[in-house]
Coordinates of C-alpha atoms in Angstrom, one line a residue:
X1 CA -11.3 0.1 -36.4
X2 CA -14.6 -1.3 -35.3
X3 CA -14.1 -0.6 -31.6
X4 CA -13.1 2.9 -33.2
X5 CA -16.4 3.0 -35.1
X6 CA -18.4 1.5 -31.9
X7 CA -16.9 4.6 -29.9
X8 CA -18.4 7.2 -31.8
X9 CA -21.5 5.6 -31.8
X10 CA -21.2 6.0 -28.1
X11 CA -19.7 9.4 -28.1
X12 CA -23.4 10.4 -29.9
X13 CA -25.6 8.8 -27.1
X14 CA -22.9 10.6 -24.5
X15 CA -21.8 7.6 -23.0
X16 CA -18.2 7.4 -24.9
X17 CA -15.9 10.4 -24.0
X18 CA -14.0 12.1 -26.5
X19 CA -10.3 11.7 -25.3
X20 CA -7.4 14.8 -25.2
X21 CA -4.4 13.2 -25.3
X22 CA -1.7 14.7 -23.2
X23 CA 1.4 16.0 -24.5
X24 CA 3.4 13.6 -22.7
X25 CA 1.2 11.3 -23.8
X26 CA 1.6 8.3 -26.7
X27 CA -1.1 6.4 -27.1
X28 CA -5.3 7.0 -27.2
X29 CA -7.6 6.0 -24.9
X30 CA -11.6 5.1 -25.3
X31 CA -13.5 6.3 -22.5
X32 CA -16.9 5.2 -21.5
X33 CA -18.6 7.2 -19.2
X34 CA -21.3 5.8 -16.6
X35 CA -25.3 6.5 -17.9
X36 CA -26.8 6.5 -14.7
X37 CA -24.4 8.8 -12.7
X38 CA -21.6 10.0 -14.8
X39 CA -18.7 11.8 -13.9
X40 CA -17.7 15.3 -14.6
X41 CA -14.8 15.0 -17.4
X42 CA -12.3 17.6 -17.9
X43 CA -10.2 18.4 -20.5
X44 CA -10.5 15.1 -22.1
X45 CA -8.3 13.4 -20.0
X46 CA -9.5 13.9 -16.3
X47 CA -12.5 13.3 -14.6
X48 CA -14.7 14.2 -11.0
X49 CA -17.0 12.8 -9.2
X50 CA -18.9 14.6 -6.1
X51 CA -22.0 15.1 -4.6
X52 CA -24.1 15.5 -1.3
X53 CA -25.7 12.2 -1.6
X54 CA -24.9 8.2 -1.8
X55 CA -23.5 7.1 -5.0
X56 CA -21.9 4.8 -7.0
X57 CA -20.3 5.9 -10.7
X58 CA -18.2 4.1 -13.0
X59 CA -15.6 4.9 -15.4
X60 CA -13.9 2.2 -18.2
X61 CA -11.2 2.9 -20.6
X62 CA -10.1 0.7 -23.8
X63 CA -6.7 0.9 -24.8
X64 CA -4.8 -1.2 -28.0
X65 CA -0.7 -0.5 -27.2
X66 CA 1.4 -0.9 -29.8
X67 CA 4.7 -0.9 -27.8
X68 CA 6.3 -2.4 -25.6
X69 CA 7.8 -0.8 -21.9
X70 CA 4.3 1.2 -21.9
X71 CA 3.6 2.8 -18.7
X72 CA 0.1 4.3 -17.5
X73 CA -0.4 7.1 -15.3
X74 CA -3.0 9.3 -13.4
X75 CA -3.1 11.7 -10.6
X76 CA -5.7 11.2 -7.2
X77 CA -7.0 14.4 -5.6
X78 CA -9.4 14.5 -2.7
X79 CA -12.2 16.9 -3.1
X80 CA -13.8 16.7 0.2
X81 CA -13.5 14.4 2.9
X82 CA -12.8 10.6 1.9
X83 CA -14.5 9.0 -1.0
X84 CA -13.8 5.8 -1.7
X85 CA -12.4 4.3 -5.2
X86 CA -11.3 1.1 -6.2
X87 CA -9.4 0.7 -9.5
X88 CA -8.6 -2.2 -11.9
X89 CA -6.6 -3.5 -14.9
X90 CA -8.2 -6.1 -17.2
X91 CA -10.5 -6.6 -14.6
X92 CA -7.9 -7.5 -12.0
X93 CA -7.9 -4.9 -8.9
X94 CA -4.8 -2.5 -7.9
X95 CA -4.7 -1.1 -4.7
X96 CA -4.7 2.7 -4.5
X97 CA -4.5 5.3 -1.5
X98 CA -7.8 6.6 -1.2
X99 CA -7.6 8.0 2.7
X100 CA -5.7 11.2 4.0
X101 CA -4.9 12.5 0.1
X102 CA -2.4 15.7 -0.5
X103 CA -2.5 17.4 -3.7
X104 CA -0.7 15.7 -5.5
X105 CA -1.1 11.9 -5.6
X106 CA 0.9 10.2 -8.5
X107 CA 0.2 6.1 -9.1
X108 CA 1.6 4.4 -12.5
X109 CA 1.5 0.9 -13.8
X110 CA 3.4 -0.6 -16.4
X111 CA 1.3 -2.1 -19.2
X112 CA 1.8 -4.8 -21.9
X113 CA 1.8 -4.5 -25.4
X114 CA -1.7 -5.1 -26.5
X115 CA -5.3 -4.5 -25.8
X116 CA -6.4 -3.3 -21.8
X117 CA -9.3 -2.5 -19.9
X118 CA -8.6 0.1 -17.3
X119 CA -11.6 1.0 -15.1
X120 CA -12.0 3.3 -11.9
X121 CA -14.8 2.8 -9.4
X122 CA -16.0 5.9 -7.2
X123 CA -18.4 5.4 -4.8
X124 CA -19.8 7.1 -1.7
X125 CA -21.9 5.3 0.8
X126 CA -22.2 7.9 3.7
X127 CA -25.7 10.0 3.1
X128 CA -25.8 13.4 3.3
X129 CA -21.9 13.9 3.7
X130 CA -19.7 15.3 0.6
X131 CA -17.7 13.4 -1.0
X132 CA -15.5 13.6 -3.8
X133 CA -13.0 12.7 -6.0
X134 CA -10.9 13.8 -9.0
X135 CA -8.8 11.9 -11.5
X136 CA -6.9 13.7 -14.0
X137 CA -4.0 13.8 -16.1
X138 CA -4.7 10.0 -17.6
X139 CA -1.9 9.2 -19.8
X140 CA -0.4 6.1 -21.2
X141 CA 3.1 6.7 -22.4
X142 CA 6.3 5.3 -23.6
X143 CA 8.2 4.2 -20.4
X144 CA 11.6 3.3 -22.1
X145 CA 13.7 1.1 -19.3
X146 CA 16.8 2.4 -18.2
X147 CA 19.3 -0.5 -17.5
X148 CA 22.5 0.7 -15.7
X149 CA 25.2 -0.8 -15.1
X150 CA 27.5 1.2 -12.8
X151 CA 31.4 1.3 -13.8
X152 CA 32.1 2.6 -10.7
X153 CA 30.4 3.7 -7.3
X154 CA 28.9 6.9 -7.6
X155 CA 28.1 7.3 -11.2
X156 CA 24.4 6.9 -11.1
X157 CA 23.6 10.2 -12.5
X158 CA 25.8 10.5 -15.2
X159 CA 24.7 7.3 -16.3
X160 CA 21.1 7.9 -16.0
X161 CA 21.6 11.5 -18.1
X162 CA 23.1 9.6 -20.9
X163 CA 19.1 8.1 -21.2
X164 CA 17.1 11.1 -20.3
X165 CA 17.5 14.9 -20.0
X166 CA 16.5 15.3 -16.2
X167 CA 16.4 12.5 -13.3
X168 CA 12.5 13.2 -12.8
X169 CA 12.1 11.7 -16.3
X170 CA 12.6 8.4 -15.0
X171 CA 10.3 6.2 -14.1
X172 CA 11.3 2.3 -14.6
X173 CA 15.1 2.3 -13.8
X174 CA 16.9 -0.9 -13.0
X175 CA 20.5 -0.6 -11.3
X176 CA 23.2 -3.1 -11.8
X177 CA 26.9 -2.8 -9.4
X178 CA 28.0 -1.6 -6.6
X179 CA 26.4 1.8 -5.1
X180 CA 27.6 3.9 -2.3
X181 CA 25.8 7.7 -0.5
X182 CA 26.2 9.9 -3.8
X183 CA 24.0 7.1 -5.8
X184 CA 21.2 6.9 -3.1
X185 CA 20.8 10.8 -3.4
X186 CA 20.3 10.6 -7.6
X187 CA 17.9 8.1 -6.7
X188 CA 15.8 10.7 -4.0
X189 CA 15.9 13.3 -6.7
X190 CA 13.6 10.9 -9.0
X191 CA 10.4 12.1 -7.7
X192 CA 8.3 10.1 -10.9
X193 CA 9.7 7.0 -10.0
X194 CA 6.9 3.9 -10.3
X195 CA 9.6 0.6 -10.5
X196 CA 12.8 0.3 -9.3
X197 CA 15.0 -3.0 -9.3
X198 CA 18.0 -3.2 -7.6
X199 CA 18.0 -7.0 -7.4
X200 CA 21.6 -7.0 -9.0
X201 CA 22.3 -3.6 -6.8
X202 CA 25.3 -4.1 -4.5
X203 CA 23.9 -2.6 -1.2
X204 CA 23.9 -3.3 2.5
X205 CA 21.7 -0.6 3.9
X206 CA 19.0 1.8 2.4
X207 CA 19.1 5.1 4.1
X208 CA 16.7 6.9 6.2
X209 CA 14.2 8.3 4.5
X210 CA 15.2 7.2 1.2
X211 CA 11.7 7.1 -0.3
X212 CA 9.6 8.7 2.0
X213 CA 6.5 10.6 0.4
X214 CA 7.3 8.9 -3.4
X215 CA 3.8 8.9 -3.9
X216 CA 4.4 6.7 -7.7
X217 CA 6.9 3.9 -6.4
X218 CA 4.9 1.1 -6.9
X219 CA 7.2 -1.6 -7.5
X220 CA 10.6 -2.0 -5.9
X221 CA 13.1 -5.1 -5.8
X222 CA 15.5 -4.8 -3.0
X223 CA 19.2 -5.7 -3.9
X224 CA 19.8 -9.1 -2.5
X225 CA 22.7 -8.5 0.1
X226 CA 21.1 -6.1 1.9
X227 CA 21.2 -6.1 5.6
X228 CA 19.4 -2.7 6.9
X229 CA 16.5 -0.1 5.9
X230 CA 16.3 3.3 7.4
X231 CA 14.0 4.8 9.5
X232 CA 10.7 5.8 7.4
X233 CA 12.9 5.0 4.0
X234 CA 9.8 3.9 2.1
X235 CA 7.0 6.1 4.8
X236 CA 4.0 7.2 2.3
X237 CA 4.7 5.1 -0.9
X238 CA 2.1 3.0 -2.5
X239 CA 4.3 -0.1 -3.3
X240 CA 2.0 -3.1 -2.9
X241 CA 4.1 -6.1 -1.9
X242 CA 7.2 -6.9 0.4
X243 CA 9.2 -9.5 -0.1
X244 CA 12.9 -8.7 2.1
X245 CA 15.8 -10.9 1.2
X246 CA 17.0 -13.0 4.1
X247 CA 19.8 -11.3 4.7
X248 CA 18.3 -8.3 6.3
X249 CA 18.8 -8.0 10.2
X250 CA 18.0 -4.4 10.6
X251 CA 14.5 -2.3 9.9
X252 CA 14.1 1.7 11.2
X253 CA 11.0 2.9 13.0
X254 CA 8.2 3.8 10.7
X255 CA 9.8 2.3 7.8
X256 CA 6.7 1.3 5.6
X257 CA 4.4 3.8 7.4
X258 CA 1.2 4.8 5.6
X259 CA 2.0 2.5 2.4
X260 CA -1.9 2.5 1.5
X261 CA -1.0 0.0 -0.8
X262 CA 1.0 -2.3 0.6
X263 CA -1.0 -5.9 0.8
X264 CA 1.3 -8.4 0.8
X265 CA 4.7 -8.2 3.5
X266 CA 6.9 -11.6 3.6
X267 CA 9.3 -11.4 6.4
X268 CA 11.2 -14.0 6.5
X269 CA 14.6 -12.8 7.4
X270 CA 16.9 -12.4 10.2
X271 CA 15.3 -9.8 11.8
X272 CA 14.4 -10.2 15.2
X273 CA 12.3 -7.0 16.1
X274 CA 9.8 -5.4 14.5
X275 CA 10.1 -1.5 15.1
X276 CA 7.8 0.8 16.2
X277 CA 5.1 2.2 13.9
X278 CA 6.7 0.1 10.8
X279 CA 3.5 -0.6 9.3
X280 CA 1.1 1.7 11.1
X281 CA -1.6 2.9 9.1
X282 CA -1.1 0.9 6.0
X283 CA -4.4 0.0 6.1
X284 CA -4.6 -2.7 3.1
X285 CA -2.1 -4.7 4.6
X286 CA -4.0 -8.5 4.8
X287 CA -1.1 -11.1 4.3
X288 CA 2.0 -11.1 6.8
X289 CA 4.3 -13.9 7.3
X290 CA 6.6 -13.4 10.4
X291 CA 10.0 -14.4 10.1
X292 CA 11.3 -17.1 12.4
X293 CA 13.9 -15.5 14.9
X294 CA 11.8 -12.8 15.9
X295 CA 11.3 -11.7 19.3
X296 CA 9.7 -8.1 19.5
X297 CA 6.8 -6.7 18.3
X298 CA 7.3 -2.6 18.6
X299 CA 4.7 0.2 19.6
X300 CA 2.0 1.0 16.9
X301 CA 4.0 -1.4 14.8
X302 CA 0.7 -2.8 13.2
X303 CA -1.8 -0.5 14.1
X304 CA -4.6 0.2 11.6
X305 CA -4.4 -2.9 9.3
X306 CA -6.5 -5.7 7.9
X307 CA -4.4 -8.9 8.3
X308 CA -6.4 -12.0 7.5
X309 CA -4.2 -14.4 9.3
X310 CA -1.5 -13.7 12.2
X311 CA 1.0 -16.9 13.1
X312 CA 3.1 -15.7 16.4
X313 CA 6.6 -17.5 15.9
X314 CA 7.7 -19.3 19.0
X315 CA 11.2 -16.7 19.9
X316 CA 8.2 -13.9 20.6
X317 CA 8.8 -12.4 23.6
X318 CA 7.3 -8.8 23.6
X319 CA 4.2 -7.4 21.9
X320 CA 4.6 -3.5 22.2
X321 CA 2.0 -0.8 23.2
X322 CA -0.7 -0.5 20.7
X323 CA 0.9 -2.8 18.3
X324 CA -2.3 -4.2 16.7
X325 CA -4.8 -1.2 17.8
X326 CA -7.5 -1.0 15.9
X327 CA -7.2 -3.8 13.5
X328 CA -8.8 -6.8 12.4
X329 CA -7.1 -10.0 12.4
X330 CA -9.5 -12.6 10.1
X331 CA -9.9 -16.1 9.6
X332 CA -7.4 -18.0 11.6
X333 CA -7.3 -18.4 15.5
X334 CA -4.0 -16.4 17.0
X335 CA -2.0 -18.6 19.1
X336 CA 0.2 -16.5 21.9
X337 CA 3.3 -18.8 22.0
X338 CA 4.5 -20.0 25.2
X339 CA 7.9 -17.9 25.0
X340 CA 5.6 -14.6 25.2
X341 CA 6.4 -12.7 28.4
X342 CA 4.5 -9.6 27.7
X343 CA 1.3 -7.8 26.0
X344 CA 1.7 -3.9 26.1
X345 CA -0.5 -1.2 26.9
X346 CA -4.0 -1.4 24.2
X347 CA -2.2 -4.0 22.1
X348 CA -5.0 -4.9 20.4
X349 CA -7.9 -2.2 21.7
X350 CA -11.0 -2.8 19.6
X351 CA -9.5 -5.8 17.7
X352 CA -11.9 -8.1 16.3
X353 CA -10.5 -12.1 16.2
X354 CA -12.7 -13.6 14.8
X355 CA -11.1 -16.9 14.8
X356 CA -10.8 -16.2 18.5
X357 CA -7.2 -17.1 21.0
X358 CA -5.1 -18.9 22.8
X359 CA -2.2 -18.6 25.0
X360 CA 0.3 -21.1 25.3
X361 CA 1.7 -20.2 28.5
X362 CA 1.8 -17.4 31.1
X363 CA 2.1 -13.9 30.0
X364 CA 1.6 -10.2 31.7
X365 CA -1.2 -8.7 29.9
X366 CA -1.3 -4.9 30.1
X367 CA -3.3 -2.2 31.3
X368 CA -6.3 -1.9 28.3
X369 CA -4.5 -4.9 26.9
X370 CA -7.8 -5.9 25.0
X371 CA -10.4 -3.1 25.4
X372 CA -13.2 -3.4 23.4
X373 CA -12.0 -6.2 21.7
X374 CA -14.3 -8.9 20.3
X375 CA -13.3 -13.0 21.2
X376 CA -15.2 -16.1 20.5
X377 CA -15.3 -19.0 21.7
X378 CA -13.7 -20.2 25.0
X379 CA -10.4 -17.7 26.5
X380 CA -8.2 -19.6 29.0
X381 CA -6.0 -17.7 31.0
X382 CA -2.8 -19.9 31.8
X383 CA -1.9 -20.4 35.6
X384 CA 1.1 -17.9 36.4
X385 CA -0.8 -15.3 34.2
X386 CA -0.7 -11.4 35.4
X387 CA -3.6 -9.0 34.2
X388 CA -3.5 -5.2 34.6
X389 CA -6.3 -2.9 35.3
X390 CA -8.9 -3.4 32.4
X391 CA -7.3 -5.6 30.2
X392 CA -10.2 -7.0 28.8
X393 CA -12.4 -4.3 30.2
X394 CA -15.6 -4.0 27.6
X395 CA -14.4 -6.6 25.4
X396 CA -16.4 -8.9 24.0
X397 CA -16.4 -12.1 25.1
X398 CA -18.3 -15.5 25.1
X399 CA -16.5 -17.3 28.1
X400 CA -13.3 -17.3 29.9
X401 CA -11.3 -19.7 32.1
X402 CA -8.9 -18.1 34.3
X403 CA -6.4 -20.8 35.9
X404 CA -4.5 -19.4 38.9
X405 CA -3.7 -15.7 37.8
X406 CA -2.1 -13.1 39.9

């Protein structure tokens, strides 16, 4: 009641919005607008921020739930360009696509019973450059968990339409039992999905393209006997952590391609290659952990990420054509192992190590291996070495040894 009373106190100095609650919608929310650059709100329940100038705007909403299973939702739209937005939960931050946005950009978070903070950030540090962004359709609603327990292979959607009216009504769904093709294609029809578990799934592969473009899949638990993932299965969603089981031997080119939110991958499996573009362009990804049998790195495989620390096992053989191009690789000094053979064509062009490298023993380094990249401290260049044409042409460099290379 008082935070109640406190909002319309707001709502008369224009700092509290007024809120329209959606019609899917089941709970209110108390909006507080930014005084010193406030957004646009519209219809209650979205909001836009633009303009031809630097600027930084924020936007907090107060929320009591009274249920349990509660689920919040909003939909991203790019205005103009790329603006940038950072968005938290009780003051804890969630990442979000922000880049390279289509019309339609679903995200949803499951919420506790009890009182929240949600609170969006837009900002725009380029002068004289419009940028914008719109968030709209901000709803929290009852997200009733469907538990199924499949009696027999194949039944997914009948037992799922004994919970809701249509499959794109679901979005927390957990799967118990053995599955086979006719399940995985109830499962592509629900386009609203945010979490999926199929921990207790019975499942060896997960097809191609399974996910791909499931802008709202936030959360997924992979069923534990799994052994493969298709080719770009999860390509475009915005799950945020990785975590394979360790029976998985097997995963397709470009399978977690542009997950903008993905910032946390563990590995540690039985795979042994890394395919090309799997986790190109998922440009939040900071903490990797390589499992121990690998020996491949593939093309593009990490090409446009943050990782803060990279450990090289010791079965690496092969690090593919622009594999790490044009990311940043923090903290930690990378250590080439001395099983490595090969560094591709612009592996790591314009890669910044800022904890600078080693290699263990003698590797081919490719043409552009390291062009433009920035290395301190002391580079040694093992005797039996092999460098290309300008593989370390313009990079930055504070001194090098080279011991014998052809």
């Amino acid at each position: 009641a008082t935070a109640l009373i406190n909002a319309a106190k707001e709502i008369a100095k224009g700092i509290a919005v007024e809120y329209q609650r959606p019609w899917w919608g089941d709970c209110d929310i108390i909006f507080f607008n930014d005084p010193n650059t406030p957004a646009e709100f519209i219809n209650g329940n979205s909001f836009k921020k633009s303009d031809y100038k630097t600027y930084y705007t924020k936007v907090k909403g107060f929320v009591n739930i009274d249920f349990d299973d509660a689920m919040l939702t909003f939909d991203l739209r790019r205005i103009d360009s790329e603006a940038s937005i950072k968005f938290y939960i009780d003051g804890e931050q969630y990442p979000i696509k922000t880049y390279w946005l289509s019309e339609h950009n679903t995200y949803g978070f499951p919420l506790s019973k009890g009182n929240h903070t949600i609170e969006w950030e837009v900002y725009n540090e380029t002068p004289n450059s419009w940028y914008g962004l719109q968030v709209y359709d901000i709803g929290i609603h009852y997200a009733d968990k469907i538990v199924v327990n499949l009696l027999e292979p194949g039944s997914l959607g009948s037992e799922v339409l004994s919970h809701v009216n249509h499959v794109n009504d679901v979005t927390d769904l957990k799967v118990i039992g053995e599955m086979n093709a006719a399940d995985w294609n109830v499962l592509k029809m629900m386009t609203n999905i945010v979490t999926l578990d199929l921990s207790e799934a019975v499942a060896t592969s997960i097809p191609n393209s399974q996910f791909s473009g499931r802008s709202a899949l936030y959360e997924f638990k992979f069923p534990q006997k799994l052994q493969s993932i298709g080719n770009e299965a999860f390509k475009g969603t915005t799950i945020y952590k990785l975590d394979l089981p360790e029976t998985v031997t097997t995963i397709g080119d470009g399978a977690f391609r542009a997950c903008r939110g993905l910032c946390d991958v563990d590995l540690r499996s039985q795979v042994k290659s890394i395919p090309n573009h799997c986790f190109y362009d998922s440009y939040l990804l900071q903490h990797v952990v390589l499992p121990d049998s690998l020996t491949s790195i593939g093309e593009s495989s990490f090409r446009s990420t943050r990782i803060d620390s990279l450990n090289l096992p010791s079965t690496l053989k092969t690090i593919g054509n622009y594999a790490f191009y044009d990311s940043r690789i923090d903290y930690n000094r990378v250590e080439f192992p001395a099983s490595l053979n090969s560094i591709g064509y612009r592996t790591f062009y314009s890669v910044s190590f800022y904890g600078g490298i080693k290699f263990a023993g003698a590797v081919s380094i490719g043409e552009d291996a390291f062009l433009y990249a920035s290395i301190p401290g002391m580079l040694e260049i093992p005797t039996g070495s092999s460098i290309t044409s300008g593989s370390f042409y313009s990079a930055s460099l504070d001194s090098v040894s080279i011991l014998g290379v052809i």
